[in-house]
Amino acid sequence: MMFKRKRKNIIIFVVGCFCGIYLENILKKYMDRRFYSNQEDTNNTWHLVPEKHNIKNGALYFTGKNLYHKNSEASNYFHSIPILCWVLTTKDTLHTKAQAVKDTWGQRCQVLLFFSSEDDPSFPAISLDVKEGYMNLHEKVKAAWRYIFKHHSKDASWFIKADDDTFLIMENLRYFLSSYSSSDKLFFGRNLWHHSTDYNSGGAGYVFSRQTLIEYFSISKTCESKSNAEDVAVAACLKKVGITPSDTRDDDGRETFHPFAPDFHLIPGSIGKDNWLYQRSRWELVEGVGCCSKYSIAFHYTTTKRMYLLNYYLYVLKKGF
């Protein structure tokens, strides 16, 4: 019996390895080409990314018509809840991490901007007049928000900041935002706590309503912060105009914005007890299947391969019955 059990385990392990290698080869095939999936295409086909004809003022504009059937619920949400997404990147990761964003979830935003360390009109990417480095990150983020206010404040009702290794599920974000008004002063994300400051994680992405964008712009030039962390600094500035992070957990108390990739949250023990997330979580940190809402919105520290993989799982893979 013991020999049979060991033999069975070995067979399962070998089959799992072959499946992993096969899936990795599929991903490599698609990562070398700029494709995006059509969620409602019954043939599971892939389409070339429409880049050049929809670039305006350094931003990519998407209509959603190739993603959703006309008049479908997803299409109605797309058009009734316009979202501008902006991504912090660098010249070194523009054509790897940022490209993955552009190929996958970025096309589900109405407007998509990349702020990099150098201008790249063909991508496109916008350079901000701020020195590089962690110590200047808050100034860079402030400059990005000011640019958005001046050039794109009327293009959307909601505005989300993300990193180039953040994966967003835009349909779930729109579903979440459908219960709120962008004319209210709202600030959404993964609520954390540090040195008596209530803030939203920058890596997991945070959302401004249009009214919050207006309020932040009004104080951005004069607001200073003792923290070098841009997410803590942004929250400190917003607090001065009476805006604090709102609770983004679902009805079951599960988080929707996540500071790590899905497997880190889902597999118990992947996040060590000495990890900063345990010290800074606003509420009790849960690992395992109870970690994450079924309507999760964001995952940080998503590698380029994981980004294409998540996109495949969400928008291409279908059940047989």
mmCIF file with all atom_site columns, C-alpha atoms in Angstrom, residues 72-143:
data_model
loop_
_atom_site.group_PDB
_atom_site.id
_atom_site.type_symbol
_atom_site.label_atom_id
_atom_site.label_alt_id
_atom_site.label_comp_id
_atom_site.label_asym_id
_atom_site.label_entity_id
_atom_site.label_seq_id
_atom_site.pdbx_PDB_ins_code
_atom_site.Cartn_x
_atom_site.Cartn_y
_atom_site.Cartn_z
_atom_site.occupancy
_atom_site.B_iso_or_equiv
_atom_site.pdbx_formal_charge
_atom_site.auth_seq_id
_atom_site.auth_comp_id
_atom_site.auth_asym_id
_atom_site.auth_atom_id
_atom_site.pdbx_PDB_model_num
ATOM 1  C CA . SER A 1 72  ? -24.350 44.008 -22.546 1.00 0.00 ? 72  SER A CA 1
ATOM 2  C CA . GLU A 1 73  ? -24.121 44.646 -18.805 1.00 0.00 ? 73  GLU A CA 1
ATOM 3  C CA . ALA A 1 74  ? -20.321 44.811 -19.021 1.00 0.00 ? 74  ALA A CA 1
ATOM 4  C CA . SER A 1 75  ? -20.537 47.323 -21.869 1.00 0.00 ? 75  SER A CA 1
ATOM 5  C CA . ASN A 1 76  ? -23.032 49.465 -19.963 1.00 0.00 ? 76  ASN A CA 1
ATOM 6  C CA . TYR A 1 77  ? -20.764 49.528 -16.907 1.00 0.00 ? 77  TYR A CA 1
ATOM 7  C CA . PHE A 1 78  ? -17.784 50.421 -19.107 1.00 0.00 ? 78  PHE A CA 1
ATOM 8  C CA . HIS A 1 79  ? -19.526 53.465 -20.575 1.00 0.00 ? 79  HIS A CA 1
ATOM 9  C CA . SER A 1 80  ? -21.380 54.637 -17.460 1.00 0.00 ? 80  SER A CA 1
ATOM 10 C CA . ILE A 1 81  ? -18.338 54.455 -15.152 1.00 0.00 ? 81  ILE A CA 1
ATOM 11 C CA . PRO A 1 82  ? -15.405 55.948 -17.095 1.00 0.00 ? 82  PRO A CA 1
ATOM 12 C CA . ILE A 1 83  ? -12.046 55.326 -15.432 1.00 0.00 ? 83  ILE A CA 1
ATOM 13 C CA . LEU A 1 84  ? -8.640  56.828 -16.136 1.00 0.00 ? 84  LEU A CA 1
ATOM 14 C CA . CYS A 1 85  ? -5.770  54.527 -15.174 1.00 0.00 ? 85  CYS A CA 1
ATOM 15 C CA . TRP A 1 86  ? -2.251  55.820 -14.771 1.00 0.00 ? 86  TRP A CA 1
ATOM 16 C CA . VAL A 1 87  ? 0.848   53.734 -14.234 1.00 0.00 ? 87  VAL A CA 1
ATOM 17 C CA . LEU A 1 88  ? 4.258   54.580 -12.789 1.00 0.00 ? 88  LEU A CA 1
ATOM 18 C CA . THR A 1 89  ? 7.044   52.940 -14.782 1.00 0.00 ? 89  THR A CA 1
ATOM 19 C CA . THR A 1 90  ? 10.657  53.510 -15.878 1.00 0.00 ? 90  THR A CA 1
ATOM 20 C CA . LYS A 1 91  ? 12.591  53.392 -19.138 1.00 0.00 ? 91  LYS A CA 1
ATOM 21 C CA . ASP A 1 92  ? 14.063  50.047 -18.028 1.00 0.00 ? 92  ASP A CA 1
ATOM 22 C CA . THR A 1 93  ? 10.671  48.374 -17.544 1.00 0.00 ? 93  THR A CA 1
ATOM 23 C CA . LEU A 1 94  ? 8.614   50.233 -20.148 1.00 0.00 ? 94  LEU A CA 1
ATOM 24 C CA . HIS A 1 95  ? 8.826   47.488 -22.773 1.00 0.00 ? 95  HIS A CA 1
ATOM 25 C CA . THR A 1 96  ? 8.450   44.616 -20.311 1.00 0.00 ? 96  THR A CA 1
ATOM 26 C CA . LYS A 1 97  ? 6.262   45.335 -17.283 1.00 0.00 ? 97  LYS A CA 1
ATOM 27 C CA . ALA A 1 98  ? 4.461   48.359 -18.725 1.00 0.00 ? 98  ALA A CA 1
ATOM 28 C CA . GLN A 1 99  ? 3.989   46.539 -22.027 1.00 0.00 ? 99  GLN A CA 1
ATOM 29 C CA . ALA A 1 100 ? 2.239   43.723 -20.159 1.00 0.00 ? 100 ALA A CA 1
ATOM 30 C CA . VAL A 1 101 ? -0.127  46.254 -18.569 1.00 0.00 ? 101 VAL A CA 1
ATOM 31 C CA . LYS A 1 102 ? -0.783  47.757 -21.984 1.00 0.00 ? 102 LYS A CA 1
ATOM 32 C CA . ASP A 1 103 ? -1.484  44.327 -23.484 1.00 0.00 ? 103 ASP A CA 1
ATOM 33 C CA . THR A 1 104 ? -3.817  43.147 -20.720 1.00 0.00 ? 104 THR A CA 1
ATOM 34 C CA . TRP A 1 105 ? -5.908  45.027 -18.163 1.00 0.00 ? 105 TRP A CA 1
ATOM 35 C CA . GLY A 1 106 ? -4.893  48.506 -19.354 1.00 0.00 ? 106 GLY A CA 1
ATOM 36 C CA . GLN A 1 107 ? -7.196  48.197 -22.361 1.00 0.00 ? 107 GLN A CA 1
ATOM 37 C CA . ARG A 1 108 ? -10.185 47.942 -20.053 1.00 0.00 ? 108 ARG A CA 1
ATOM 38 C CA . CYS A 1 109 ? -9.634  51.530 -18.890 1.00 0.00 ? 109 CYS A CA 1
ATOM 39 C CA . GLN A 1 110 ? -11.204 54.371 -20.888 1.00 0.00 ? 110 GLN A CA 1
ATOM 40 C CA . VAL A 1 111 ? -7.934  56.280 -20.647 1.00 0.00 ? 111 VAL A CA 1
ATOM 41 C CA . LEU A 1 112 ? -4.485  54.830 -19.948 1.00 0.00 ? 112 LEU A CA 1
ATOM 42 C CA . LEU A 1 113 ? -1.364  56.865 -19.152 1.00 0.00 ? 113 LEU A CA 1
ATOM 43 C CA . PHE A 1 114 ? 2.196   55.805 -18.412 1.00 0.00 ? 114 PHE A CA 1
ATOM 44 C CA . PHE A 1 115 ? 4.524   58.119 -16.495 1.00 0.00 ? 115 PHE A CA 1
ATOM 45 C CA . SER A 1 116 ? 8.137   57.113 -17.046 1.00 0.00 ? 116 SER A CA 1
ATOM 46 C CA . SER A 1 117 ? 11.654  58.436 -16.516 1.00 0.00 ? 117 SER A CA 1
ATOM 47 C CA . GLU A 1 118 ? 11.860  59.381 -20.210 1.00 0.00 ? 118 GLU A CA 1
ATOM 48 C CA . ASP A 1 119 ? 9.403   60.567 -22.853 1.00 0.00 ? 119 ASP A CA 1
ATOM 49 C CA . ASP A 1 120 ? 8.424   57.935 -25.395 1.00 0.00 ? 120 ASP A CA 1
ATOM 50 C CA . PRO A 1 121 ? 5.735   59.295 -27.763 1.00 0.00 ? 121 PRO A CA 1
ATOM 51 C CA . SER A 1 122 ? 5.392   56.000 -29.627 1.00 0.00 ? 122 SER A CA 1
ATOM 52 C CA . PHE A 1 123 ? 4.511   53.922 -26.553 1.00 0.00 ? 123 PHE A CA 1
ATOM 53 C CA . PRO A 1 124 ? 3.329   56.474 -25.312 1.00 0.00 ? 124 PRO A CA 1
ATOM 54 C CA . ALA A 1 125 ? 5.009   57.426 -22.032 1.00 0.00 ? 125 ALA A CA 1
ATOM 55 C CA . ILE A 1 126 ? 5.283   60.827 -20.372 1.00 0.00 ? 126 ILE A CA 1
ATOM 56 C CA . SER A 1 127 ? 8.325   62.055 -18.478 1.00 0.00 ? 127 SER A CA 1
ATOM 57 C CA . LEU A 1 128 ? 7.767   64.266 -15.439 1.00 0.00 ? 128 LEU A CA 1
ATOM 58 C CA . ASP A 1 129 ? 10.166  67.060 -14.532 1.00 0.00 ? 129 ASP A CA 1
ATOM 59 C CA . VAL A 1 130 ? 11.181  65.361 -11.281 1.00 0.00 ? 130 VAL A CA 1
ATOM 60 C CA . LYS A 1 131 ? 14.478  63.686 -10.364 1.00 0.00 ? 131 LYS A CA 1
ATOM 61 C CA . GLU A 1 132 ? 14.445  59.895 -10.172 1.00 0.00 ? 132 GLU A CA 1
ATOM 62 C CA . GLY A 1 133 ? 14.823  58.051 -6.879  1.00 0.00 ? 133 GLY A CA 1
ATOM 63 C CA . TYR A 1 134 ? 12.748  56.904 -3.932  1.00 0.00 ? 134 TYR A CA 1
ATOM 64 C CA . MET A 1 135 ? 13.293  60.176 -2.063  1.00 0.00 ? 135 MET A CA 1
ATOM 65 C CA . ASN A 1 136 ? 11.533  62.049 -4.881  1.00 0.00 ? 136 ASN A CA 1
ATOM 66 C CA . LEU A 1 137 ? 8.690   59.591 -5.401  1.00 0.00 ? 137 LEU A CA 1
ATOM 67 C CA . HIS A 1 138 ? 6.088   61.731 -3.665  1.00 0.00 ? 138 HIS A CA 1
ATOM 68 C CA . GLU A 1 139 ? 7.007   64.719 -5.830  1.00 0.00 ? 139 GLU A CA 1
ATOM 69 C CA . LYS A 1 140 ? 6.751   62.511 -8.911  1.00 0.00 ? 140 LYS A CA 1
ATOM 70 C CA . VAL A 1 141 ? 3.297   61.307 -7.915  1.00 0.00 ? 141 VAL A CA 1
ATOM 71 C CA . LYS A 1 142 ? 2.151   64.851 -7.165  1.00 0.00 ? 142 LYS A CA 1
ATOM 72 C CA . ALA A 1 143 ? 3.393   65.955 -10.584 1.00 0.00 ? 143 ALA A CA 1
#
